[in-house]
Coordinates of C-alpha atoms (C1' of nucleotides) in Angstrom, one line a residue:
Chain Q
M1 CA 21.0 8.7 -15.9
T2 CA 23.8 8.9 -13.4
D3 CA 26.6 11.2 -14.5
P4 CA 29.7 9.0 -15.0
S5 CA 32.1 12.0 -14.7
A6 CA 30.8 12.8 -11.2
P7 CA 33.0 11.6 -8.3
P8 CA 32.0 8.4 -6.7
L9 CA 29.9 8.6 -3.6
T10 CA 31.5 8.1 -0.2
R11 CA 30.1 5.6 2.2
I12 CA 28.3 8.4 4.2
Q13 CA 26.9 10.0 1.1
Q14 CA 25.6 6.7 -0.1
K15 CA 23.8 6.0 3.2
N16 CA 22.4 9.5 3.7
R17 CA 21.2 10.0 0.2
D18 CA 19.4 6.7 0.6
L19 CA 17.9 7.7 4.0
I20 CA 16.6 10.9 2.4
L21 CA 15.1 9.2 -0.6
Q22 CA 13.3 6.7 1.7
G23 CA 12.0 9.5 3.9
A24 CA 11.0 11.4 0.8
L25 CA 9.1 8.4 -0.5
D26 CA 7.1 8.3 2.7
A27 CA 6.4 12.1 2.6
F28 CA 5.7 12.5 -1.1
S29 CA 3.5 9.4 -1.4
A30 CA 1.4 10.5 1.6
N31 CA 1.0 14.2 0.7
G32 CA 2.2 14.8 -2.8
L33 CA 5.0 17.1 -4.0
R34 CA 3.6 20.4 -2.6
G35 CA 2.0 18.8 0.4
A36 CA 5.3 17.2 1.7
T37 CA 7.8 19.5 3.5
I38 CA 11.5 19.3 3.7
D39 CA 11.2 19.1 7.4
Q40 CA 8.9 16.1 7.1
I41 CA 11.4 14.4 4.8
A42 CA 14.3 15.2 7.2
R43 CA 12.4 13.9 10.2
A44 CA 11.5 10.7 8.4
A45 CA 15.1 10.3 7.4
G46 CA 16.4 11.1 10.9
L47 CA 18.5 14.0 9.6
S48 CA 18.3 17.8 10.1
K49 CA 16.8 20.0 7.4
P50 CA 20.0 21.7 6.4
N51 CA 21.7 18.4 6.2
V52 CA 19.0 17.2 3.8
L53 CA 19.8 20.2 1.7
Y54 CA 23.5 19.4 1.9
Y55 CA 22.8 16.2 -0.1
F56 CA 20.2 17.6 -2.5
D57 CA 19.9 21.0 -4.1
S58 CA 16.2 21.4 -3.4
K59 CA 12.9 19.6 -2.7
D60 CA 12.3 19.4 -6.4
D61 CA 15.7 17.8 -6.8
I62 CA 14.8 15.1 -4.3
H63 CA 11.5 14.5 -6.0
K64 CA 13.0 14.3 -9.5
T65 CA 15.7 11.9 -8.3
L66 CA 13.2 9.7 -6.6
L67 CA 11.0 9.5 -9.7
T68 CA 13.7 8.7 -12.1
T69 CA 15.3 6.3 -9.7
L70 CA 12.1 4.3 -9.2
L71 CA 10.8 4.5 -12.8
D72 CA 12.9 1.6 -14.1
M73 CA 11.9 -0.7 -11.2
W74 CA 8.3 0.3 -11.8
L75 CA 8.4 -0.5 -15.5
A76 CA 10.5 -3.6 -15.2
P77 CA 7.6 -6.2 -15.1
M78 CA 6.4 -5.2 -18.6
Q79 CA 9.9 -5.7 -20.0
R80 CA 9.9 -9.2 -18.6
I81 CA 7.1 -10.3 -20.9
N82 CA 8.7 -13.0 -23.0
P83 CA 7.9 -12.8 -26.7
Q84 CA 8.7 -16.5 -27.0
G85 CA 6.5 -17.6 -24.2
D86 CA 2.8 -18.7 -24.2
P87 CA 0.8 -15.5 -24.8
L88 CA -1.9 -16.0 -22.2
T89 CA 0.6 -17.1 -19.6
E90 CA 2.8 -14.2 -20.2
V91 CA 0.0 -11.6 -19.9
L92 CA -1.4 -13.2 -16.8
R93 CA 2.0 -13.3 -15.3
Y94 CA 2.4 -9.6 -16.0
V95 CA -0.9 -8.8 -14.4
Q96 CA -0.1 -10.7 -11.3
A97 CA 3.4 -9.2 -11.1
K98 CA 1.8 -5.7 -11.4
L99 CA -0.7 -6.5 -8.7
R100 CA 2.1 -7.7 -6.4
M101 CA 3.9 -4.5 -7.0
S102 CA 0.8 -2.6 -5.9
R103 CA 0.7 -4.7 -2.8
D104 CA 4.3 -4.5 -1.9
Y105 CA 5.2 -1.0 -3.1
P106 CA 2.0 1.1 -2.6
R107 CA 4.1 4.2 -1.8
E108 CA 5.8 4.0 -5.2
S109 CA 2.4 3.6 -6.8
R110 CA 1.0 6.6 -5.1
L111 CA 4.1 8.7 -5.8
F112 CA 3.6 8.1 -9.6
A113 CA -0.2 8.6 -9.2
Y114 CA 0.4 12.1 -7.7
E115 CA 2.9 13.0 -10.4
I116 CA 0.6 12.0 -13.3
L117 CA -2.4 13.6 -11.6
Q118 CA -0.5 16.8 -11.3
G119 CA 0.3 16.8 -15.1
A120 CA 3.6 15.0 -14.8
P121 CA 5.8 18.1 -14.5
H122 CA 8.9 16.0 -13.9
L123 CA 8.1 13.1 -16.2
T124 CA 6.7 14.6 -19.4
A125 CA 9.8 13.9 -21.4
I126 CA 9.8 10.3 -20.2
L127 CA 6.1 9.7 -20.8
G128 CA 6.4 10.7 -24.5
G129 CA 9.8 9.1 -24.8
G130 CA 11.1 6.0 -23.0
L131 CA 7.7 4.9 -21.7
R132 CA 6.1 5.1 -25.1
D133 CA 8.9 3.1 -26.6
I134 CA 8.6 0.3 -24.0
V135 CA 4.8 0.3 -24.6
D136 CA 5.3 0.2 -28.3
R137 CA 7.6 -2.8 -28.1
T138 CA 5.1 -4.7 -25.9
V139 CA 2.3 -3.7 -28.3
E140 CA 4.2 -5.2 -31.2
V141 CA 4.5 -8.5 -29.3
L142 CA 0.8 -8.4 -28.4
E143 CA -0.3 -7.7 -32.0
R144 CA 1.8 -10.5 -33.3
W145 CA 0.2 -12.9 -30.9
M146 CA -3.2 -11.7 -31.9
S147 CA -2.6 -11.9 -35.6
E148 CA -1.3 -15.5 -35.0
G149 CA -4.6 -16.2 -33.4
R150 CA -3.0 -17.1 -30.0
L151 CA -4.6 -14.2 -28.2
A152 CA -8.1 -12.7 -28.7
R153 CA -8.1 -9.4 -30.6
V154 CA -8.4 -6.3 -28.4
E155 CA -6.8 -2.9 -28.7
P156 CA -3.4 -3.6 -27.2
R157 CA -2.7 -0.2 -25.7
H158 CA -6.0 -0.1 -23.9
L159 CA -5.4 -3.6 -22.7
I160 CA -2.2 -2.2 -21.1
F161 CA -4.2 0.8 -19.6
S162 CA -6.7 -1.7 -18.1
I163 CA -3.9 -3.6 -16.4
W164 CA -2.3 -0.5 -15.1
S165 CA -5.5 1.0 -13.8
M166 CA -6.9 -2.0 -12.2
T167 CA -3.8 -3.2 -10.4
Q168 CA -2.7 0.3 -9.3
H169 CA -6.2 1.0 -8.1
Y170 CA -5.7 -1.4 -5.2
A171 CA -2.7 0.7 -4.0
D172 CA -3.7 4.2 -4.9
F173 CA -7.3 3.9 -3.6
E174 CA -6.6 1.4 -1.0
I175 CA -8.6 3.3 1.6
Q176 CA -11.7 3.3 -0.6
V177 CA -11.3 -0.4 -1.4
R178 CA -11.0 -1.3 2.3
A179 CA -13.9 1.0 3.2
V180 CA -16.2 -0.6 0.6
L181 CA -15.1 -4.2 1.3
G182 CA -15.2 -3.9 5.1
P183 CA -13.1 -6.0 7.5
G184 CA -12.3 -9.6 6.9
H185 CA -11.2 -9.2 3.4
D186 CA -7.8 -9.7 1.6
P187 CA -8.2 -7.1 -1.2
F188 CA -5.1 -8.2 -3.1
A189 CA -5.8 -12.0 -2.9
E190 CA -9.4 -11.4 -4.1
A191 CA -8.2 -9.1 -6.8
G192 CA -5.7 -11.7 -8.0
A193 CA -8.5 -14.2 -8.5
F194 CA -10.8 -11.6 -10.1
L195 CA -8.2 -10.4 -12.6
E196 CA -7.1 -13.9 -13.5
D197 CA -10.7 -14.7 -14.4
L198 CA -11.2 -11.4 -16.3
Y199 CA -8.1 -11.6 -18.5
R200 CA -8.6 -15.3 -19.2
K201 CA -12.0 -14.6 -20.5
L202 CA -11.0 -11.5 -22.4
L203 CA -7.9 -12.9 -24.0
T204 CA -8.6 -16.6 -24.7
P205 CA -9.0 -16.7 -28.5
Chain H
M1 CA -26.6 17.7 4.1
T2 CA -27.8 21.3 3.9
D3 CA -28.9 22.7 7.3
P4 CA -32.6 23.5 7.0
S5 CA -32.5 25.8 10.0
A6 CA -30.0 28.1 8.2
P7 CA -31.4 31.2 6.6
P8 CA -32.0 31.0 2.8
L9 CA -29.2 32.3 0.6
T10 CA -29.6 35.7 -1.1
R11 CA -29.1 36.0 -4.8
I12 CA -25.6 37.3 -4.4
Q13 CA -24.7 34.6 -1.9
Q14 CA -26.0 32.0 -4.3
K15 CA -24.0 33.4 -7.2
N16 CA -20.7 34.0 -5.3
R17 CA -20.7 30.7 -3.5
D18 CA -21.1 29.1 -6.9
L19 CA -18.3 31.1 -8.4
I20 CA -16.0 30.1 -5.6
L21 CA -16.8 26.4 -5.8
Q22 CA -16.2 26.5 -9.6
G23 CA -12.8 28.2 -9.1
A24 CA -12.0 25.8 -6.3
L25 CA -12.8 22.9 -8.5
D26 CA -10.3 24.2 -11.0
A27 CA -7.6 24.8 -8.4
F28 CA -8.1 21.6 -6.3
S29 CA -8.4 19.3 -9.3
A30 CA -5.1 20.7 -10.7
N31 CA -3.0 20.9 -7.6
G32 CA -4.7 19.0 -4.8
L33 CA -5.9 20.4 -1.4
R34 CA -2.5 21.6 -0.2
G35 CA -1.3 22.6 -3.6
A36 CA -4.2 25.0 -4.3
T37 CA -4.1 28.4 -2.6
I38 CA -7.0 30.6 -1.6
D39 CA -5.5 33.3 -3.9
Q40 CA -5.7 30.9 -6.8
I41 CA -9.3 30.1 -6.0
A42 CA -10.2 33.8 -5.7
R43 CA -8.6 34.6 -9.0
A44 CA -10.4 31.8 -10.7
A45 CA -13.6 33.0 -9.2
G46 CA -13.0 36.6 -10.0
L47 CA -13.2 37.7 -6.4
S48 CA -10.7 39.0 -3.8
K49 CA -9.2 36.7 -1.3
P50 CA -11.0 38.2 1.8
N51 CA -14.2 38.1 -0.1
V52 CA -13.8 34.3 -0.7
L53 CA -13.3 34.0 3.1
Y54 CA -16.4 36.0 3.7
Y55 CA -18.4 33.2 2.1
F56 CA -16.5 30.3 3.5
D57 CA -14.7 29.8 6.8
S58 CA -11.5 28.4 5.4
K59 CA -9.9 26.6 2.6
D60 CA -10.8 23.3 4.2
D61 CA -14.4 24.4 4.4
I62 CA -14.5 25.1 0.6
H63 CA -12.9 21.7 -0.1
K64 CA -15.3 19.9 2.2
T65 CA -18.3 21.6 0.7
L66 CA -17.1 20.9 -2.8
L67 CA -16.6 17.2 -2.1
T68 CA -19.9 16.6 -0.4
T69 CA -21.7 18.7 -3.1
L70 CA -20.3 16.7 -5.9
L71 CA -20.4 13.3 -4.4
D72 CA -24.1 12.7 -5.1
M73 CA -23.6 13.6 -8.8
W74 CA -20.6 11.4 -8.9
L75 CA -22.4 8.4 -7.5
A76 CA -25.6 8.9 -9.4
P77 CA -24.9 6.6 -12.4
M78 CA -24.7 3.6 -10.1
Q79 CA -28.0 4.3 -8.6
R80 CA -29.6 4.4 -12.0
I81 CA -28.9 0.7 -12.5
N82 CA -32.3 -0.8 -13.0
P83 CA -32.8 -4.0 -11.0
Q84 CA -35.7 -4.9 -13.4
G85 CA -33.7 -4.3 -16.6
D86 CA -31.6 -6.7 -18.6
P87 CA -28.5 -7.5 -16.6
L88 CA -25.8 -7.1 -19.3
T89 CA -27.5 -4.0 -20.7
E90 CA -27.6 -2.4 -17.4
V91 CA -24.0 -3.0 -16.5
L92 CA -22.8 -1.9 -19.9
R93 CA -24.9 1.2 -19.7
Y94 CA -23.3 1.9 -16.3
V95 CA -19.8 1.5 -17.7
Q96 CA -20.5 3.8 -20.6
A97 CA -22.1 6.4 -18.3
K98 CA -19.1 6.3 -16.0
L99 CA -16.8 6.7 -18.9
R100 CA -18.8 9.7 -20.2
M101 CA -18.4 11.2 -16.7
S102 CA -14.7 10.9 -16.9
R103 CA -14.7 12.5 -20.3
D104 CA -17.1 15.3 -19.4
Y105 CA -16.1 15.9 -15.7
P106 CA -12.4 15.2 -15.5
R107 CA -11.9 17.8 -12.8
E108 CA -14.4 16.1 -10.6
S109 CA -12.6 12.8 -11.1
R110 CA -9.3 14.3 -10.2
L111 CA -10.7 16.0 -7.2
F112 CA -11.9 12.7 -5.8
A113 CA -8.6 11.0 -6.9
Y114 CA -6.6 13.5 -4.8
E115 CA -8.8 13.1 -1.9
I116 CA -8.7 9.3 -1.8
L117 CA -4.9 9.3 -2.5
Q118 CA -4.5 11.5 0.5
G119 CA -6.3 9.1 2.7
A120 CA -9.7 10.7 2.3
P121 CA -9.5 13.0 5.4
H122 CA -12.8 14.6 4.4
L123 CA -14.6 11.6 3.2
T124 CA -13.8 8.7 5.6
A125 CA -17.2 8.9 7.2
I126 CA -18.9 8.7 3.8
L127 CA -16.7 6.0 2.5
G128 CA -17.6 3.6 5.2
G129 CA -21.2 4.8 5.4
G130 CA -23.2 6.1 2.5
L131 CA -20.9 4.9 -0.2
R132 CA -20.7 1.4 1.2
D133 CA -24.5 1.3 1.4
I134 CA -24.9 2.2 -2.2
V135 CA -22.4 -0.4 -3.2
D136 CA -24.0 -3.0 -1.1
R137 CA -27.4 -2.4 -2.7
T138 CA -25.8 -2.7 -6.2
V139 CA -24.0 -5.8 -5.1
E140 CA -27.3 -7.4 -4.1
V141 CA -28.7 -6.8 -7.5
L142 CA -25.6 -8.1 -9.2
E143 CA -25.6 -11.2 -7.0
R144 CA -29.3 -11.9 -7.8
W145 CA -28.6 -11.7 -11.5
M146 CA -25.7 -14.0 -11.1
S147 CA -27.6 -16.6 -9.1
E148 CA -30.3 -16.4 -11.7
G149 CA -27.7 -17.3 -14.3
R150 CA -28.3 -14.1 -16.2
L151 CA -24.8 -12.8 -15.6
A152 CA -21.5 -14.7 -15.3
R153 CA -20.3 -15.2 -11.8
V154 CA -17.6 -12.8 -10.7
E155 CA -16.9 -11.1 -7.4
P156 CA -19.4 -8.2 -7.6
R157 CA -17.4 -5.7 -5.5
H158 CA -14.2 -6.2 -7.5
L159 CA -16.3 -5.9 -10.7
I160 CA -17.3 -2.5 -9.4
F161 CA -13.7 -1.6 -8.6
S162 CA -12.7 -2.6 -12.1
I163 CA -15.3 -0.3 -13.6
W164 CA -14.3 2.6 -11.4
S165 CA -10.6 2.2 -12.0
M166 CA -10.7 1.8 -15.7
T167 CA -13.1 4.6 -16.5
Q168 CA -11.6 7.1 -14.1
H169 CA -8.1 6.2 -15.4
Y170 CA -8.9 8.1 -18.6
A171 CA -9.6 11.2 -16.6
D172 CA -7.0 11.0 -13.8
F173 CA -4.1 9.8 -15.9
E174 CA -5.2 11.5 -19.1
I175 CA -1.7 13.0 -19.6
Q176 CA -0.1 9.5 -19.5
V177 CA -2.8 8.1 -21.8
R178 CA -2.3 10.8 -24.4
A179 CA 1.5 10.5 -24.2
V180 CA 1.3 6.7 -24.8
L181 CA -1.3 6.8 -27.5
G182 CA 0.3 9.7 -29.3
P183 CA -1.6 12.1 -31.5
G184 CA -4.5 11.2 -33.7
H185 CA -6.4 9.2 -31.1
D186 CA -9.7 9.7 -29.4
P187 CA -9.0 8.0 -26.0
F188 CA -12.5 8.0 -24.8
A189 CA -14.0 6.6 -28.0
E190 CA -11.5 3.8 -28.1
A191 CA -11.9 3.1 -24.5
G192 CA -15.7 2.9 -25.0
A193 CA -15.3 0.1 -27.6
F194 CA -12.6 -1.7 -25.5
L195 CA -14.7 -1.7 -22.3
E196 CA -17.8 -2.8 -24.2
D197 CA -15.9 -5.8 -25.5
L198 CA -14.3 -6.5 -22.2
Y199 CA -17.4 -6.5 -20.0
R200 CA -19.4 -8.4 -22.6
K201 CA -16.9 -11.2 -22.6
L202 CA -16.6 -11.1 -18.9
L203 CA -20.2 -11.1 -18.0
T204 CA -22.0 -13.0 -20.7
P205 CA -23.1 -16.2 -18.8
Chain W
dC1 C1' -35.2 58.7 0.9
dG2 C1' -32.8 56.6 4.9
dG3 C1' -31.2 53.4 7.9
dA4 C1' -29.9 48.7 8.5
dT5 C1' -28.1 44.8 6.6
dT6 C1' -25.0 42.7 3.4
dA7 C1' -21.0 42.7 0.5
dT8 C1' -16.2 44.0 -0.5
dT9 C1' -11.5 45.3 0.1
dG10 C1' -6.7 47.0 1.4
dA11 C1' -3.7 46.5 4.9
dC12 C1' -2.1 43.6 8.0
dC13 C1' -0.5 39.4 11.0
dA14 C1' 1.5 35.1 12.5
dA15 C1' 2.9 30.7 11.0
dA16 C1' 4.9 27.7 7.8
dC17 C1' 8.1 26.9 4.4
dG18 C1' 12.2 26.7 1.2
dG19 C1' 16.5 27.7 1.3
dT20 C1' 21.3 30.0 3.0
dC21 C1' 25.4 30.5 5.7
dA22 C1' 29.1 30.7 8.9
dG23 C1' 31.2 28.0 11.9
dG24 C1' 32.1 23.8 14.3
dA25 C1' 32.4 18.5 14.4
dT26 C1' 34.0 14.4 12.3
dC27 C1' 36.5 11.6 9.3
dA28 C1' 40.0 9.8 5.9
dG29 C1' 44.7 9.6 4.5
dG30 C1' 49.5 10.5 5.0
Chain S
dC1 C1' 48.7 12.9 15.2
dC2 C1' 48.1 16.4 11.9
dT3 C1' 45.6 18.4 8.0
dG4 C1' 42.5 19.0 4.6
dA5 C1' 38.1 17.5 3.0
dT6 C1' 33.7 16.1 4.2
dC7 C1' 29.8 16.4 7.2
dC8 C1' 26.5 18.7 10.2
dT9 C1' 23.8 22.3 12.6
dG10 C1' 21.7 26.5 14.9
dA11 C1' 20.4 30.7 13.6
dC12 C1' 18.7 33.2 10.2
dC13 C1' 16.2 35.3 5.9
dG14 C1' 12.7 36.3 2.4
dT15 C1' 8.5 34.6 0.6
dT16 C1' 4.2 32.4 0.6
dT17 C1' 0.2 31.3 2.7
dG18 C1' -4.1 31.0 5.6
dG19 C1' -6.7 34.0 7.8
dT20 C1' -8.3 38.6 10.4
dC21 C1' -10.1 43.2 10.7
dA22 C1' -11.6 47.8 10.4
dA23 C1' -13.4 50.6 7.2
dT24 C1' -15.9 51.4 2.9
dA25 C1' -19.3 50.4 -0.7
dA26 C1' -23.4 48.4 -2.4
dT27 C1' -27.9 46.6 -1.7
dC28 C1' -32.3 45.9 0.4
dC29 C1' -36.5 47.3 2.3
dG30 C1' -39.8 50.0 4.9

DNA sequence: CGGATTATTGACCAAACGGTCAGGATCAGG
DNA sequence: CCTGATCCTGACCGTTTGGTCAATAATCCG
């Protein structure tokens, strides 16, 4: 992804590009691509607007960089599923890892939610390419486990969708979740127990 | 919701307000509140921009009206759960009804998704009020069924979240779903079978 | 028909926004 | 300490956008 022929970043470049991406994460995850302004990003980063545009060509450039930078981290838990491990344990661990990501990185979750909602103008290539490959590899593992009778038979791809949707729901729709639950609840802890139960019942052969 | 002291709408008012709300649904569900422009709405409605603002005070007014108008329809399936019916049948019917709504009304689903993502600036009152009441009533029914041993014990509110998230996922993230599945799939039909299986296994006592 | 109400629009405005640029400040290396 | 490269900013520009308004057209109703 990073151009190897490009000159290495100076200390200041490193720091400021990082500040900008952090500010942009705040802005984009709160307001979406069109809703966030460069001024907002600059303020969040503690820089001036022209200075932000000194480090990035445009708002779109920041957005694209942010998405591609975070995508690997976002997809990592699925790649940590161990094909040699115990099927149920591996899936349950993936579910809990994904839920923890929603709890600890809600901004990232919302960033991707906005992007997909919008029709993924910056991610279409990846959706049909890299992402699909990663999913296909996981699906193969799941199907093997199912045909070995070590996991109940369900449509693997929709199993994955269910994990994505339920875990990310607690980040993307956190306001709704909290409004419905009322005070005195720990949404993520409760969700952890609920999902553990759900997937155990669904996937135990 | 509708002010009864207000004069009744003329035929033309009726028709044009409707056209505008239809156009606004297109625009808002595709681009979000800030992403959609009044011009866009006007074009989609086949009216001029000033004419749109003759019928509504502002873009926010259109958005607010649209949300409150559609909320009842969006929440209706949950209120159709029959406390006297067979527990599993009632829940499964609700799940399928919600999935059909995602298939048939994806724009509405995305409209609400954007609004909640954004922090629900126009719906906060309803989230903690009317919505919570409706959920509470359903939760009571579910809890009764569970204590009667006619439904497996799970946290009822998180059960509801799971239904919302999984069914709406197929509308809100349709692009991702289609990209991952590839061609030759009917996402909603497959999802229907998957969810039927999932909730049967989860909720059978 | 005729007058009053309602509907519609082109022209316009101010603010917000994405982005540019010339010039000055700062910093790294010799 | 000098010099060139990097870094930073105030002022500015063109466009888009939400919204207004005066004037015109269509409709309604007695």
